[in-house]
XYZ file of C-alpha atoms in Angstrom:
661
model
C 117.016 -104.271 63.811
C 118.040 -104.287 60.145
C 118.818 -106.733 57.424
C 120.659 -105.847 54.239
C 120.795 -108.221 51.309
C 124.218 -108.812 49.826
C 124.345 -107.402 46.320
C 125.171 -110.015 43.721
C 128.366 -108.583 42.282
C 129.554 -110.423 39.184
C 133.299 -109.964 39.638
C 134.361 -113.102 37.780
C 133.728 -113.467 34.086
C 131.732 -116.526 33.091
C 133.262 -116.488 29.610
C 137.027 -115.842 29.724
C 138.139 -116.920 26.260
C 137.247 -114.733 23.292
C 136.852 -115.389 19.589
C 137.170 -112.677 16.956
C 136.356 -112.800 13.270
C 139.356 -111.819 11.173
C 139.533 -108.115 10.375
C 139.775 -108.670 6.615
C 136.542 -110.685 6.642
C 134.811 -108.045 8.772
C 135.743 -105.399 6.208
C 134.188 -107.571 3.484
C 131.020 -107.831 5.559
C 130.875 -104.052 5.999
C 131.026 -103.682 2.215
C 127.924 -105.866 1.705
C 124.462 -104.332 1.429
C 121.857 -105.765 3.773
C 118.270 -106.342 2.645
C 115.613 -105.883 5.293
C 112.037 -107.007 4.783
C 108.818 -105.070 4.216
C 110.554 -102.091 2.626
C 111.819 -99.625 5.202
C 109.783 -101.144 8.010
C 112.120 -104.044 8.810
C 115.109 -101.721 8.876
C 113.332 -99.283 11.202
C 112.486 -102.168 13.547
C 116.154 -103.191 13.577
C 117.457 -99.742 14.481
C 114.706 -99.138 17.035
C 115.030 -102.482 18.792
C 118.382 -104.200 18.282
C 121.096 -101.737 17.211
C 123.418 -100.990 20.141
C 125.870 -98.176 20.794
C 129.400 -99.540 20.337
C 132.274 -99.067 22.747
C 133.642 -96.179 20.654
C 130.299 -94.372 20.895
C 129.239 -95.039 17.311
C 126.023 -96.820 16.319
C 125.794 -100.438 15.256
C 124.703 -101.146 11.705
C 123.650 -104.608 10.542
C 127.192 -105.867 9.854
C 128.258 -104.731 13.351
C 125.406 -106.676 14.938
C 126.217 -109.803 12.919
C 129.886 -109.592 13.918
C 129.034 -109.105 17.599
C 126.648 -112.085 17.593
C 129.068 -114.404 15.763
C 131.997 -113.406 17.971
C 129.791 -113.989 20.999
C 128.508 -117.442 20.118
C 131.958 -118.648 19.031
C 133.450 -117.238 22.240
C 131.024 -119.351 24.261
C 132.018 -122.492 22.384
C 135.724 -121.666 22.501
C 135.597 -121.005 26.238
C 133.756 -124.290 26.831
C 136.326 -126.265 24.853
C 139.395 -124.700 26.457
C 137.896 -124.761 29.963
C 137.215 -128.488 29.596
C 140.528 -129.450 27.957
C 138.873 -130.136 24.594
C 140.612 -129.573 21.280
C 139.990 -126.137 19.749
C 141.034 -125.705 16.105
C 141.155 -121.943 15.521
C 141.554 -122.249 11.735
C 138.590 -124.602 11.420
C 136.320 -122.452 13.554
C 137.388 -119.207 11.868
C 136.308 -120.652 8.527
C 133.031 -121.910 10.016
C 132.329 -118.596 11.749
C 132.712 -116.680 8.503
C 130.194 -118.904 6.735
C 127.889 -118.628 9.738
C 128.145 -114.838 9.581
C 127.413 -114.627 5.856
C 124.279 -116.732 6.223
C 123.131 -114.618 9.166
C 123.871 -111.395 7.277
C 121.553 -112.577 4.491
C 118.954 -113.508 7.159
C 118.764 -117.143 6.083
C 118.880 -117.888 9.790
C 118.770 -115.582 12.815
C 119.106 -115.858 16.566
C 116.074 -114.794 18.601
C 115.611 -111.110 19.340
C 117.382 -111.378 22.673
C 120.358 -112.906 20.845
C 120.488 -109.986 18.416
C 120.354 -107.598 21.336
C 122.705 -109.056 23.928
C 124.836 -111.878 22.462
C 128.512 -110.911 22.478
C 128.143 -108.230 25.157
C 129.988 -107.986 28.446
C 126.656 -108.603 30.177
C 126.619 -112.181 28.857
C 130.332 -112.752 29.395
C 129.951 -111.711 33.038
C 126.487 -112.982 34.013
C 125.810 -116.098 31.999
C 123.106 -117.183 29.611
C 119.766 -116.362 31.278
C 119.123 -113.332 29.057
C 119.882 -115.408 25.939
C 117.062 -117.840 26.664
C 113.596 -117.253 25.263
C 111.512 -118.977 27.856
C 111.279 -120.754 31.188
C 108.773 -122.338 33.533
C 108.397 -123.005 37.234
C 106.356 -125.231 39.532
C 104.729 -123.215 42.328
C 104.677 -125.867 45.066
C 107.221 -123.661 46.875
C 105.449 -120.369 46.195
C 108.111 -117.995 47.535
C 110.911 -119.610 45.510
C 108.734 -119.780 42.400
C 107.803 -116.108 42.697
C 111.408 -115.026 43.240
C 112.622 -117.125 40.270
C 109.840 -115.772 38.072
C 110.636 -112.158 38.840
C 114.341 -112.775 38.291
C 113.749 -114.385 34.896
C 111.151 -111.871 33.718
C 113.618 -109.097 34.496
C 116.132 -110.925 32.284
C 113.588 -110.802 29.432
C 112.641 -114.484 29.752
C 108.979 -115.453 29.336
C 107.746 -117.654 32.213
C 105.107 -120.358 32.535
C 103.753 -121.343 35.941
C 101.249 -123.843 37.307
C 98.873 -123.558 40.260
C 100.345 -126.434 42.272
C 100.714 -124.457 45.507
C 98.378 -125.961 48.104
C 98.396 -123.072 50.559
C 99.015 -125.201 53.647
C 100.303 -123.728 56.918
C 99.807 -120.128 55.799
C 99.186 -117.460 58.426
C 99.135 -113.679 58.625
C 102.444 -112.642 60.226
C 102.840 -110.385 63.234
C 103.246 -106.972 61.620
C 103.760 -104.991 64.837
C 107.569 -105.361 65.061
C 108.918 -105.369 61.481
C 112.518 -106.008 60.507
C 114.026 -103.322 58.284
C 115.191 -104.549 54.886
C 117.121 -102.210 52.599
C 116.377 -103.361 49.054
C 119.499 -103.351 46.855
C 119.054 -101.634 43.503
C 119.614 -104.857 41.565
C 117.494 -107.434 39.808
C 118.412 -109.880 42.546
C 117.451 -107.410 45.257
C 113.978 -106.824 43.830
C 113.344 -110.557 43.434
C 114.623 -111.325 46.928
C 112.250 -108.783 48.458
C 109.297 -110.608 46.889
C 110.522 -113.913 48.287
C 110.922 -112.468 51.797
C 107.436 -110.976 51.741
C 105.795 -114.267 50.758
C 107.859 -116.290 53.255
C 106.576 -114.152 56.096
C 103.185 -115.775 55.366
C 104.184 -119.239 54.144
C 107.287 -120.079 56.217
C 106.743 -118.139 59.460
C 109.637 -115.843 58.530
C 109.920 -112.315 59.994
C 107.740 -109.479 58.723
C 109.816 -106.878 56.907
C 109.570 -103.148 56.534
C 111.027 -102.429 53.116
C 113.396 -99.517 52.592
C 113.431 -98.378 48.945
C 116.033 -95.628 49.359
C 118.761 -97.365 47.332
C 116.586 -97.792 44.243
C 117.634 -95.285 41.595
C 115.099 -92.668 40.481
C 112.812 -93.078 37.482
C 114.582 -92.388 34.198
C 118.090 -93.312 35.384
C 120.094 -95.422 32.892
C 120.432 -99.178 33.400
C 124.018 -99.814 32.370
C 124.057 -103.612 32.290
C 120.923 -104.717 30.469
C 120.135 -101.367 28.897
C 117.179 -99.037 29.109
C 116.081 -96.733 31.916
C 114.982 -97.371 35.485
C 111.340 -97.191 36.558
C 112.044 -95.981 40.069
C 110.672 -97.771 43.166
C 106.950 -97.220 42.468
C 106.263 -100.495 40.553
C 107.963 -102.548 43.285
C 106.078 -100.740 46.015
C 102.813 -101.453 44.202
C 103.783 -105.125 43.830
C 104.523 -105.489 47.543
C 101.169 -103.919 48.369
C 99.328 -106.261 46.000
C 101.038 -109.419 47.274
C 100.302 -108.495 50.883
C 96.634 -107.972 50.020
C 96.398 -111.270 48.101
C 97.922 -113.270 50.949
C 95.716 -111.511 53.515
C 92.682 -112.333 51.361
C 93.769 -115.958 51.150
C 94.232 -116.209 54.911
C 90.766 -114.712 55.426
C 89.238 -117.222 52.992
C 88.271 -114.600 50.405
C 90.168 -116.326 47.573
C 91.385 -119.884 47.035
C 94.930 -121.112 46.383
C 94.516 -120.992 42.589
C 93.513 -117.334 42.704
C 96.307 -116.511 45.133
C 99.009 -118.067 42.932
C 97.680 -116.522 39.724
C 97.243 -113.098 41.308
C 100.772 -113.047 42.722
C 102.418 -114.259 39.511
C 100.391 -111.908 37.299
C 101.176 -108.978 39.595
C 104.880 -109.767 39.255
C 104.482 -109.590 35.495
C 102.756 -106.206 35.730
C 105.599 -104.906 37.902
C 108.230 -105.964 35.356
C 106.279 -104.405 32.488
C 106.241 -101.120 34.394
C 110.021 -101.043 34.041
C 109.465 -99.915 30.405
C 112.257 -102.049 28.946
C 111.239 -105.694 29.219
C 107.976 -106.945 27.877
C 106.603 -109.474 30.315
C 105.097 -112.715 29.046
C 103.488 -115.375 31.236
C 101.317 -118.436 30.854
C 99.210 -119.852 33.678
C 98.730 -123.614 33.550
C 95.855 -125.245 35.404
C 93.570 -128.232 35.664
C 90.549 -128.636 33.430
C 88.638 -129.560 36.614
C 89.536 -126.311 38.409
C 86.587 -123.937 38.038
C 88.512 -121.146 39.728
C 91.235 -121.445 37.087
C 88.760 -121.467 34.203
C 87.189 -118.265 35.542
C 90.412 -116.302 36.053
C 89.648 -114.124 33.036
C 85.931 -113.864 33.642
C 86.092 -110.218 34.643
C 82.371 -110.091 35.258
C 82.936 -112.441 38.199
C 86.421 -111.204 39.029
C 86.525 -107.533 37.946
C 89.492 -106.805 40.216
C 91.655 -109.143 38.106
C 91.294 -107.031 34.954
C 94.292 -104.901 35.912
C 96.633 -107.913 36.134
C 94.988 -110.857 34.340
C 96.012 -109.670 30.875
C 99.674 -110.503 31.602
C 99.235 -114.251 31.090
C 97.709 -116.585 28.584
C 95.785 -119.302 30.436
C 95.968 -122.951 29.399
C 94.513 -126.171 30.770
C 96.711 -129.262 30.996
C 95.283 -132.614 29.929
C 97.101 -135.222 32.026
C 95.088 -138.372 31.329
C 92.895 -139.833 28.609
C 89.748 -139.117 30.643
C 90.511 -135.398 30.392
C 89.680 -135.548 26.692
C 86.064 -136.009 27.764
C 86.186 -132.408 29.066
C 86.731 -130.941 25.591
C 83.064 -129.834 25.296
C 83.544 -127.691 28.421
C 86.742 -126.227 26.987
C 85.025 -125.551 23.657
C 82.306 -123.566 25.415
C 84.882 -121.352 27.145
C 86.748 -120.809 23.858
C 83.562 -119.682 22.134
C 83.004 -117.255 24.999
C 86.405 -115.526 25.186
C 89.046 -117.448 23.206
C 90.558 -119.162 26.255
C 91.774 -121.451 27.656
C 94.475 -122.887 25.477
C 95.149 -126.625 25.637
C 98.321 -128.549 26.479
C 98.191 -132.309 25.928
C 100.682 -133.488 28.541
C 100.117 -137.121 27.546
C 101.738 -136.487 24.154
C 104.340 -134.098 25.590
C 105.753 -136.725 27.930
C 105.362 -139.744 25.616
C 106.445 -138.484 22.188
C 109.105 -136.384 20.526
C 107.520 -135.847 17.122
C 104.050 -137.348 17.271
C 104.132 -141.200 17.223
C 107.906 -141.156 17.863
C 108.140 -142.389 21.457
C 110.718 -140.582 23.599
C 110.297 -139.870 27.316
C 110.226 -136.265 28.499
C 109.637 -135.227 32.119
C 108.421 -131.758 31.147
C 105.109 -130.816 32.765
C 104.986 -127.076 32.091
C 105.102 -124.770 29.082
C 106.456 -121.405 27.984
C 104.080 -118.463 27.364
C 103.707 -119.042 23.624
C 103.405 -122.828 24.080
C 106.092 -123.929 21.653
C 108.304 -125.471 24.340
C 107.394 -127.914 27.112
C 109.651 -127.485 30.136
C 110.540 -128.909 33.506
C 110.443 -126.659 36.555
C 113.282 -124.080 36.549
C 114.208 -125.062 32.984
C 115.038 -122.556 30.256
C 115.133 -123.033 26.498
C 116.870 -121.065 23.778
C 115.656 -120.821 20.196
C 116.936 -119.960 16.716
C 115.048 -119.469 13.493
C 115.356 -120.282 9.780
C 113.715 -118.347 6.946
C 113.215 -120.405 3.762
C 112.177 -117.292 1.816
C 115.748 -115.988 2.213
C 117.355 -119.218 1.036
C 118.300 -119.201 -2.649
C 117.812 -122.942 -3.022
C 117.030 -126.048 -1.001
C 120.688 -126.601 -0.101
C 120.793 -123.131 1.460
C 117.745 -124.054 3.547
C 119.420 -127.129 4.993
C 122.647 -125.197 5.562
C 120.671 -122.550 7.457
C 119.139 -125.292 9.617
C 122.656 -126.440 10.486
C 123.700 -122.926 11.454
C 120.605 -122.340 13.588
C 121.283 -125.661 15.326
C 124.874 -124.607 15.956
C 123.770 -121.325 17.522
C 121.164 -122.835 19.860
C 123.343 -125.824 20.797
C 126.181 -123.457 21.658
C 124.033 -121.230 23.878
C 123.148 -124.358 25.864
C 126.842 -124.687 26.782
C 126.720 -121.510 28.835
C 125.173 -121.740 32.283
C 122.992 -119.161 34.029
C 123.336 -117.497 37.433
C 120.771 -119.949 38.916
C 122.034 -123.328 40.201
C 118.581 -124.969 40.118
C 118.234 -123.937 36.484
C 121.731 -125.069 35.549
C 120.999 -128.541 36.897
C 118.095 -128.995 34.458
C 119.815 -127.333 31.491
C 122.909 -129.514 31.950
C 120.753 -132.638 31.850
C 118.356 -131.740 29.034
C 120.227 -129.206 26.825
C 116.805 -128.463 25.322
C 116.849 -126.219 22.232
C 114.326 -125.160 19.611
C 115.184 -124.680 15.932
C 112.185 -122.974 14.366
C 110.997 -122.095 10.862
C 109.057 -118.988 9.832
C 107.239 -118.385 6.580
C 105.597 -121.819 6.645
C 102.369 -120.369 5.246
C 104.296 -119.095 2.212
C 105.936 -122.490 1.776
C 102.702 -124.439 1.763
C 100.887 -122.016 -0.545
C 103.825 -121.841 -2.956
C 105.170 -125.400 -2.953
C 102.329 -127.556 -1.610
C 101.977 -129.992 1.277
C 104.020 -132.825 -0.255
C 107.089 -130.631 -0.795
C 106.782 -129.105 2.676
C 106.526 -132.550 4.276
C 109.611 -133.778 2.438
C 111.679 -130.764 3.530
C 110.527 -131.066 7.139
C 111.453 -134.744 7.344
C 114.896 -134.236 5.863
C 115.418 -131.067 7.881
C 114.570 -132.759 11.161
C 117.075 -135.547 10.520
C 119.731 -132.926 9.750
C 119.077 -130.925 12.928
C 119.249 -134.098 15.006
C 122.525 -135.230 13.442
C 124.151 -131.785 13.765
C 123.127 -131.499 17.412
C 124.459 -134.976 18.144
C 127.819 -134.237 16.511
C 128.175 -130.953 18.388
C 127.230 -132.608 21.693
C 129.775 -135.372 21.240
C 132.493 -132.874 20.377
C 131.621 -130.717 23.404
C 131.334 -133.792 25.664
C 127.765 -133.021 26.793
C 124.453 -134.905 26.500
C 122.538 -134.745 23.237
C 119.601 -132.316 23.455
C 116.399 -133.996 24.627
C 114.404 -131.929 22.097
C 115.670 -129.846 19.168
C 112.885 -128.479 16.929
C 109.842 -126.255 17.308
C 107.705 -123.651 15.564
C 107.662 -120.367 17.451
C 105.454 -117.331 16.874
C 108.179 -115.080 15.535
C 107.644 -111.436 16.386
C 109.941 -108.633 15.284
C 112.491 -111.086 13.882
C 110.145 -112.125 11.062
C 109.517 -108.411 10.476
C 113.239 -107.858 9.893
C 113.130 -110.605 7.288
C 109.775 -109.761 5.736
C 107.774 -112.978 6.080
C 104.830 -114.395 7.995
C 105.372 -115.535 11.565
C 105.871 -119.243 12.290
C 103.007 -121.279 10.813
C 100.514 -118.413 10.809
C 98.965 -116.889 7.728
C 99.206 -113.088 7.336
C 96.283 -111.029 8.556
C 96.306 -108.854 5.422
C 98.014 -108.924 2.021
C 98.434 -105.141 2.010
C 98.600 -103.363 5.327
C 99.680 -100.381 7.330
C 102.209 -101.519 9.919
C 102.580 -99.088 12.791
C 105.647 -98.637 14.939
C 106.003 -96.532 18.089
C 109.124 -94.444 18.695
C 109.999 -92.158 21.601
C 110.065 -88.491 20.624
C 113.600 -88.031 21.928
C 114.963 -90.936 19.873
C 117.099 -89.977 16.845
C 115.015 -92.521 14.900
C 112.026 -90.210 15.204
C 113.786 -87.431 13.288
C 115.128 -89.797 10.616
C 111.701 -91.266 9.842
C 110.067 -87.844 9.702
C 112.742 -86.603 7.307
C 112.076 -89.593 5.022
C 108.404 -88.714 4.762
C 107.062 -91.671 6.744
C 103.505 -90.709 7.809
C 103.201 -90.149 11.555
C 100.953 -88.866 14.313
C 101.066 -88.377 18.051
C 100.522 -91.545 20.069
C 96.992 -91.614 21.500
C 98.022 -93.866 24.398
C 101.524 -92.816 25.473
C 102.967 -89.389 26.040
C 106.185 -88.291 24.330
C 105.724 -90.973 21.672
C 105.163 -90.825 17.912
C 103.399 -93.484 15.847
C 104.797 -94.050 12.328
C 102.889 -95.817 9.534
C 104.677 -98.077 7.047
C 102.846 -99.647 4.091
C 103.770 -103.318 3.701
C 103.033 -106.008 1.142
C 102.964 -109.601 2.431
C 102.982 -111.486 -0.857
C 100.533 -113.838 -2.490
C 100.011 -116.032 0.581
C 96.358 -116.406 1.586
C 95.078 -114.112 4.283
C 94.202 -115.768 7.580
C 90.473 -115.175 7.029
C 90.598 -117.319 3.892
C 92.068 -120.378 5.636
C 89.427 -122.581 7.348
C 90.063 -123.492 10.967
C 90.179 -127.198 10.138
C 92.910 -126.595 7.544
C 94.916 -124.685 10.152
C 94.500 -127.636 12.534
C 95.687 -130.009 9.792
C 98.832 -127.930 9.261
C 99.464 -127.925 13.029
C 99.169 -131.727 13.133
C 101.527 -132.030 10.146
C 104.170 -129.885 11.844
C 103.853 -131.835 15.109
C 104.224 -135.117 13.223
C 107.026 -134.240 10.796
C 109.012 -131.396 12.351
C 108.564 -130.338 15.968
C 109.689 -132.651 18.760
C 108.976 -129.812 21.200
C 105.579 -128.208 20.607
C 104.134 -125.938 17.911
C 102.954 -122.482 18.872
C 99.665 -122.126 17.074
C 96.603 -119.947 17.397
C 93.744 -121.336 15.324
C 91.549 -118.503 14.083
C 87.886 -119.332 13.530
C 84.826 -117.586 12.138
C 82.314 -117.541 15.046
C 79.115 -117.737 12.932
C 80.438 -120.390 10.570
C 82.831 -122.398 12.736
C 81.950 -121.607 16.356
C 79.769 -124.686 16.774
C 82.450 -126.892 15.163
C 85.067 -126.167 17.844
C 84.193 -129.242 19.900
C 84.431 -131.446 16.785
C 87.804 -129.989 15.786
C 89.242 -130.307 19.295
C 88.075 -133.925 19.537
C 89.649 -134.692 16.164
C 93.027 -132.991 16.585
C 93.883 -132.613 20.289
C 94.743 -136.351 20.602
C 97.499 -135.971 17.962
C 99.042 -132.617 18.947
C 100.722 -131.174 22.020
C 99.334 -127.664 22.315
C 96.876 -125.255 20.713
C 94.926 -122.078 21.336
C 91.988 -120.612 19.446
C 90.725 -117.095 18.785
C 87.772 -115.767 16.801
C 88.170 -113.607 13.724
C 86.505 -110.370 14.699
C 86.282 -106.760 13.617
C 84.932 -105.777 17.005
C 87.312 -104.185 19.437
C 89.215 -102.385 16.666
C 90.989 -99.397 18.144
C 92.907 -96.322 17.078
C 96.499 -96.930 15.918
C 96.294 -100.723 15.766
C 99.630 -102.407 14.912
C 98.143 -103.777 11.658
C 95.446 -102.245 9.497
C 94.399 -103.662 6.166
C 94.483 -101.427 3.089
C 93.906 -101.895 -0.645
C 96.607 -102.426 -3.248
C 95.943 -98.925 -4.576
C 96.341 -97.373 -1.129
C 99.561 -99.311 -0.659
C 101.025 -98.035 -3.909
C 100.153 -94.416 -3.086
C 101.690 -94.679 0.364
C 104.872 -96.470 -0.697
C 105.553 -93.950 -3.452
C 105.467 -91.051 -0.979
C 108.260 -92.415 1.252
C 111.834 -91.700 0.210
C 114.787 -94.004 0.903
C 115.699 -93.774 4.574
C 119.340 -92.831 5.183
C 120.603 -94.618 8.276
C 124.305 -93.986 7.601
C 124.546 -91.099 10.075
C 122.202 -92.580 12.650
C 123.589 -92.565 16.204
C 122.634 -92.168 19.821
C 120.107 -94.988 20.318
C 120.812 -98.125 22.328
C 117.840 -100.184 21.164
C 115.873 -99.472 24.321
C 112.397 -99.911 22.856
C 110.283 -102.934 23.853
C 111.783 -106.289 23.002
C 111.607 -109.995 23.692
C 108.478 -111.911 24.594
C 104.887 -110.895 24.548
C 102.018 -113.326 24.909
C 101.656 -113.331 21.107
C 105.277 -113.582 19.992
C 108.517 -115.061 21.197
C 111.650 -113.126 20.268
């Protein structure tokens, strides 16, 4: 007896209409000189992570990427208008697209990393918008569906939040003596479906399957759609084995439902990471009253979870005023290991910006906690960089362009009907700002507050005008502060609202030995050494200078909390991704006081101690002196990327648990 899943073949294009920037303008863009941040480091990050091989076999340079992204986002809007019998003015939009492209070229605004990588590709035109979205979340009441959706989205590069709502009722070990053969298709959908079938054999009395992995391509084979190389069947086989063991343990009473959900979802994340292309980001959301949840990362009690527990940040949800009385318990856990984070669902569902009442049915969050989400909902982001804006008018113009990009992505549906239903209703977006620490240290709190207020009104009005023109609902939420990862490195500024770790630093970047980038960086004299953790990989060291902004160690935890509250009040109607760093000896015993003071007026927060312990070889950042910086920077020659070719940006990209690209 056999069962073979139908492969999801995307034969019909989702986006049929195309927009193209005029050739004369493109030539002007090619003649411009781009300016990446942090010396040669930002440029190296771009070529390693986001530069694609073009159809003619040549390598993308920055102007090529800008043109692809602008053509892609305008194609989505054009297709929506023409498909819905709306007026499309080609002359008007050509003029707008050129201005949009110039601002993006100068990095006044940028799409998220996934937008740089995949916007304007055939993958998006054929498969929809899932891979353009930064984050999603799912309720686990139906565990098999939640697990399948999570694996699907993680394999699209989307970070996923999940709760522990599954109750574990009517679960039984299936009869494994007469299995049904299931040939797993070598597709994202096939892998996700196999996980669903395995869980349903326990939770829905479905047949027990014997999985056939013969169709899965060998390790190292190219992935032509999304990019990168295949991992082979081993990670999926390991995942199936883990899930079977977790569900057996649950049925035997060895673990409770919270552990079972968290173990399964974390194991899915580990499987996706093993694919070597997509970084997997998760957040587990639980009750402050659930001891099992609070101990998920206590590896002294649960040592077996160490191999999977690292995949997710863990956050408790405060659902009622009485939960605020549990802050002392939370503070004690934070002092112990920096978790859990906190999500104030009361404020999430009651307010847009704090004190601005506006109902939201979101009950979950994305991994970096800048976006509250409903189950199956996705959200797409865009980012503005004030340090790249020549004047205040440029800043507001960049906010408009970022709003246009994110609002347009929300026009394009995904391959998931349950997700499309929520996106169509909410059209949730997140326009973010990075370099906030520089702004407040340079211009002061009063100036920052004024810009945030005016900027928020602009984003709202632009989104409303675009929604009316596209005949869709206005976005339920429009602004956020995300923890920018490699995107802020391209620009050369601090991430989101966070202060830089060091003023002068070594910034390390890992590159595969077979990548042409490896040879280019060596030829330019960039210091390097063999990777201590990965074979066939070289670690390069770039000296960077992060300006006059205060280092994170010099900013008291209470001041960081005050900035978070300011951003939640004046700018973000979603949430603000914020990790408050504290000095354990000086501020550890003040955590309870700070949480009691600020949690009632914010939506989310996490805390971590400043610490020199746990330092390891080849850390991403390492502080150095000004003198060391000057010696290092003088020894590196200008890097010539003009003849670079042969790399399709296959290094790690998108979300981690610390950044959201």
